[in-house]
mmCIF file of C-alpha atoms in Angstrom:
data_model
loop_
_atom_site.group_PDB
_atom_site.id
_atom_site.type_symbol
_atom_site.label_atom_id
_atom_site.label_comp_id
_atom_site.label_asym_id
_atom_site.label_seq_id
_atom_site.Cartn_x
_atom_site.Cartn_y
_atom_site.Cartn_z
ATOM 1 C CA UNK A 1 146.056 87.656 114.746
ATOM 2 C CA UNK A 2 143.573 84.796 115.862
ATOM 3 C CA UNK A 3 146.058 82.549 113.459
ATOM 4 C CA UNK A 4 149.141 83.615 114.651
ATOM 5 C CA UNK A 5 148.191 83.288 118.054
ATOM 6 C CA UNK A 6 147.031 79.649 117.666
ATOM 7 C CA UNK A 7 150.077 79.101 115.674
ATOM 8 C CA UNK A 8 152.395 80.435 118.433
ATOM 9 C CA UNK A 9 150.174 78.220 121.187
ATOM 10 C CA UNK A 10 149.492 81.485 122.694
ATOM 11 C CA UNK A 11 145.449 81.046 122.034
ATOM 12 C CA UNK A 12 143.501 79.912 125.007
ATOM 13 C CA UNK A 13 140.680 78.598 123.011
ATOM 14 C CA UNK A 14 141.786 77.442 119.377
ATOM 15 C CA UNK A 15 139.463 78.105 116.293
ATOM 16 C CA UNK A 16 138.106 75.256 114.523
ATOM 17 C CA UNK A 17 136.891 77.044 111.318
ATOM 18 C CA UNK A 18 139.132 80.547 110.949
ATOM 19 C CA UNK A 19 137.123 81.354 107.806
ATOM 20 C CA UNK A 20 133.871 81.441 109.608
ATOM 21 C CA UNK A 21 135.456 83.392 112.362
ATOM 22 C CA UNK A 22 136.698 85.879 109.567
ATOM 23 C CA UNK A 23 133.394 86.128 108.230
ATOM 24 C CA UNK A 24 131.714 86.748 111.621
ATOM 25 C CA UNK A 25 134.029 89.417 112.712
ATOM 26 C CA UNK A 26 133.405 91.173 108.891
ATOM 27 C CA UNK A 27 129.715 91.332 109.806
ATOM 28 C CA UNK A 28 130.256 92.723 113.035
ATOM 29 C CA UNK A 29 132.274 95.323 111.575
ATOM 30 C CA UNK A 30 130.492 96.114 108.554
ATOM 31 C CA UNK A 31 126.831 95.129 108.962
ATOM 32 C CA UNK A 32 126.000 96.085 105.159
ATOM 33 C CA UNK A 33 128.288 93.530 104.022
ATOM 34 C CA UNK A 34 126.262 90.700 105.503
ATOM 35 C CA UNK A 35 123.193 91.847 103.258
ATOM 36 C CA UNK A 36 125.821 92.209 100.316
ATOM 37 C CA UNK A 37 127.204 88.760 101.156
ATOM 38 C CA UNK A 38 123.520 87.399 101.418
ATOM 39 C CA UNK A 39 122.784 88.677 97.870
ATOM 40 C CA UNK A 40 125.872 87.542 96.321
ATOM 41 C CA UNK A 41 125.264 84.082 97.954
ATOM 42 C CA UNK A 42 121.502 84.047 96.363
ATOM 43 C CA UNK A 43 122.910 84.881 93.077
ATOM 44 C CA UNK A 44 125.421 82.107 92.965
ATOM 45 C CA UNK A 45 122.459 79.628 93.545
ATOM 46 C CA UNK A 46 120.195 81.034 90.939
ATOM 47 C CA UNK A 47 119.948 78.936 87.820
ATOM 48 C CA UNK A 48 119.669 82.049 85.621
ATOM 49 C CA UNK A 49 121.768 85.150 86.066
ATOM 50 C CA UNK A 50 119.563 88.211 87.263
ATOM 51 C CA UNK A 51 119.501 90.838 84.948
ATOM 52 C CA UNK A 52 120.429 94.073 86.454
ATOM 53 C CA UNK A 53 119.884 97.111 84.545
ATOM 54 C CA UNK A 54 121.997 100.432 85.097
ATOM 55 C CA UNK A 55 120.660 103.528 83.933
ATOM 56 C CA UNK A 56 123.999 105.410 84.640
ATOM 57 C CA UNK A 57 125.871 103.005 82.966
ATOM 58 C CA UNK A 58 128.881 105.045 81.807
ATOM 59 C CA UNK A 59 129.424 106.064 85.307
ATOM 60 C CA UNK A 60 133.182 104.829 86.499
ATOM 61 C CA UNK A 61 131.895 103.547 89.743
ATOM 62 C CA UNK A 62 129.026 101.543 88.075
ATOM 63 C CA UNK A 63 131.395 100.221 85.651
ATOM 64 C CA UNK A 64 133.725 98.950 88.124
ATOM 65 C CA UNK A 65 131.056 97.408 89.968
ATOM 66 C CA UNK A 66 129.570 95.817 86.790
ATOM 67 C CA UNK A 67 132.989 94.135 86.161
ATOM 68 C CA UNK A 68 133.323 92.597 89.737
ATOM 69 C CA UNK A 69 129.647 91.534 89.197
ATOM 70 C CA UNK A 70 130.505 89.900 85.902
ATOM 71 C CA UNK A 71 133.756 88.396 87.350
ATOM 72 C CA UNK A 72 132.093 86.927 90.230
ATOM 73 C CA UNK A 73 129.185 85.425 88.506
ATOM 74 C CA UNK A 74 126.813 87.564 90.178
ATOM 75 C CA UNK A 75 124.421 88.843 87.575
ATOM 76 C CA UNK A 76 124.355 89.794 83.866
ATOM 77 C CA UNK A 77 124.575 93.786 83.843
ATOM 78 C CA UNK A 78 122.611 95.840 81.360
ATOM 79 C CA UNK A 79 124.207 99.100 80.842
ATOM 80 C CA UNK A 80 122.115 102.130 79.497
ATOM 81 C CA UNK A 81 123.888 105.106 77.814
ATOM 82 C CA UNK A 82 125.850 106.029 74.605
ATOM 83 C CA UNK A 83 128.047 102.767 73.602
ATOM 84 C CA UNK A 84 131.095 104.812 72.399
ATOM 85 C CA UNK A 85 130.911 106.627 75.872
ATOM 86 C CA UNK A 86 130.808 103.301 77.760
ATOM 87 C CA UNK A 87 133.593 101.709 75.980
ATOM 88 C CA UNK A 88 135.729 104.575 76.261
ATOM 89 C CA UNK A 89 135.122 104.571 80.021
ATOM 90 C CA UNK A 90 136.193 101.022 80.053
ATOM 91 C CA UNK A 91 139.380 101.097 78.457
ATOM 92 C CA UNK A 92 140.256 104.415 80.367
ATOM 93 C CA UNK A 93 139.313 102.529 83.687
ATOM 94 C CA UNK A 94 141.423 99.500 82.315
ATOM 95 C CA UNK A 95 138.474 97.013 82.417
ATOM 96 C CA UNK A 96 138.126 93.890 80.290
ATOM 97 C CA UNK A 97 134.094 93.120 79.694
ATOM 98 C CA UNK A 98 133.633 90.091 77.936
ATOM 99 C CA UNK A 99 130.875 90.954 75.094
ATOM 100 C CA UNK A 100 128.842 87.862 76.017
ATOM 101 C CA UNK A 101 128.463 88.694 79.602
ATOM 102 C CA UNK A 102 126.786 92.351 79.444
ATOM 103 C CA UNK A 103 124.504 94.139 77.275
ATOM 104 C CA UNK A 104 124.516 97.977 76.269
ATOM 105 C CA UNK A 105 121.617 99.896 75.236
ATOM 106 C CA UNK A 106 121.573 103.678 74.032
ATOM 107 C CA UNK A 107 118.002 104.805 74.822
ATOM 108 C CA UNK A 108 118.370 107.668 72.492
ATOM 109 C CA UNK A 109 119.225 105.473 69.261
ATOM 110 C CA UNK A 110 116.456 105.093 66.747
ATOM 111 C CA UNK A 111 114.603 102.131 67.352
ATOM 112 C CA UNK A 112 115.749 101.009 70.813
ATOM 113 C CA UNK A 113 112.904 102.057 72.378
ATOM 114 C CA UNK A 114 110.255 98.707 71.888
ATOM 115 C CA UNK A 115 106.888 99.202 71.028
ATOM 116 C CA UNK A 116 105.587 97.248 74.150
ATOM 117 C CA UNK A 117 107.500 99.931 76.376
ATOM 118 C CA UNK A 118 105.544 102.821 74.556
ATOM 119 C CA UNK A 119 102.254 101.072 74.981
ATOM 120 C CA UNK A 120 102.962 99.974 78.435
ATOM 121 C CA UNK A 121 103.881 103.989 79.410
ATOM 122 C CA UNK A 122 100.761 105.373 77.692
ATOM 123 C CA UNK A 123 98.568 102.798 79.377
ATOM 124 C CA UNK A 124 100.272 103.930 82.808
ATOM 125 C CA UNK A 125 100.453 107.812 82.317
ATOM 126 C CA UNK A 126 97.470 108.150 79.971
ATOM 127 C CA UNK A 127 95.642 109.929 82.869
ATOM 128 C CA UNK A 128 98.429 112.600 82.918
ATOM 129 C CA UNK A 129 97.857 113.347 79.132
ATOM 130 C CA UNK A 130 100.815 111.453 77.942
ATOM 131 C CA UNK A 131 101.009 111.045 73.789
ATOM 132 C CA UNK A 132 102.702 108.422 71.797
ATOM 133 C CA UNK A 133 105.559 110.872 71.392
ATOM 134 C CA UNK A 134 105.716 112.160 74.645
ATOM 135 C CA UNK A 135 106.022 108.605 75.904
ATOM 136 C CA UNK A 136 108.835 107.851 73.244
ATOM 137 C CA UNK A 137 110.623 111.323 74.454
ATOM 138 C CA UNK A 138 110.316 110.410 78.069
ATOM 139 C CA UNK A 139 111.572 106.734 77.557
ATOM 140 C CA UNK A 140 114.750 108.144 75.804
ATOM 141 C CA UNK A 141 115.705 109.241 79.607
ATOM 142 C CA UNK A 142 117.727 106.432 80.882
ATOM 143 C CA UNK A 143 115.912 106.116 84.362
ATOM 144 C CA UNK A 144 112.309 105.839 82.683
ATOM 145 C CA UNK A 145 113.679 103.167 80.211
ATOM 146 C CA UNK A 146 115.412 101.382 83.026
ATOM 147 C CA UNK A 147 112.375 101.137 85.187
ATOM 148 C CA UNK A 148 110.022 99.978 81.723
ATOM 149 C CA UNK A 149 112.738 97.116 81.530
ATOM 150 C CA UNK A 150 111.795 96.058 85.209
ATOM 151 C CA UNK A 151 108.083 96.455 84.911
ATOM 152 C CA UNK A 152 108.170 94.561 81.407
ATOM 153 C CA UNK A 153 110.225 91.753 83.008
ATOM 154 C CA UNK A 154 113.257 92.249 80.364
ATOM 155 C CA UNK A 155 115.429 92.888 83.523
ATOM 156 C CA UNK A 156 115.331 91.825 87.035
ATOM 157 C CA UNK A 157 116.240 94.927 89.092
ATOM 158 C CA UNK A 158 117.593 98.146 88.619
ATOM 159 C CA UNK A 159 120.423 99.966 90.263
ATOM 160 C CA UNK A 160 120.786 103.853 89.927
ATOM 161 C CA UNK A 161 121.639 106.651 92.180
ATOM 162 C CA UNK A 162 125.129 107.369 91.666
ATOM 163 C CA UNK A 163 124.847 110.445 89.719
ATOM 164 C CA UNK A 164 121.348 111.272 90.235
ATOM 165 C CA UNK A 165 119.386 112.780 93.582
ATOM 166 C CA UNK A 166 116.813 110.372 95.215
ATOM 167 C CA UNK A 167 113.728 111.998 94.022
ATOM 168 C CA UNK A 168 114.959 111.713 90.490
ATOM 169 C CA UNK A 169 115.373 107.826 90.879
ATOM 170 C CA UNK A 170 112.034 107.167 93.218
ATOM 171 C CA UNK A 171 109.631 109.166 91.063
ATOM 172 C CA UNK A 172 110.050 107.076 87.903
ATOM 173 C CA UNK A 173 110.231 104.016 90.056
ATOM 174 C CA UNK A 174 107.099 104.853 91.447
ATOM 175 C CA UNK A 175 105.527 105.868 88.277
ATOM 176 C CA UNK A 176 106.109 102.866 86.335
ATOM 177 C CA UNK A 177 106.955 99.896 88.669
ATOM 178 C CA UNK A 178 105.084 101.143 91.556
ATOM 179 C CA UNK A 179 104.872 99.585 95.057
ATOM 180 C CA UNK A 180 103.582 96.216 94.438
ATOM 181 C CA UNK A 181 106.347 94.861 92.384
#
């Protein structure tokens, strides 16, 4: 509307930068977009793409978000879940994922849990009576595995909560990553 008013000569105060005006209106209308835009801006300035792990890697909403994330060059997604299920879901959604721009980890697959994850988890939870086999079993859960990736530096962040309730997400985060990181 502002551009049409300027083009027709009706506008009393012409705008120098129409894009900046449009961006300012977006921030006023949708305040959460400002935070997202700031995150995207920071991501584009990074030398290395952030590695973001998604414990609900086969969820359609997550896959669509990851597709945008890859196309925009925002981050390198790490999807947790069954590889065949994830690939089938991407085909069902009509999404094309370049194989070198994301990773899939099936936490239930034999040998998918690194030994340092098990050792670190045992050290974190030993006072709660966790054993080696118990640690291995609990780390098959994608939420715990994702938090362990962040704890061990194999991921820069974790996004979850589409298919889980808040307590289901926050408990492993507090137990594994803690508040200080």
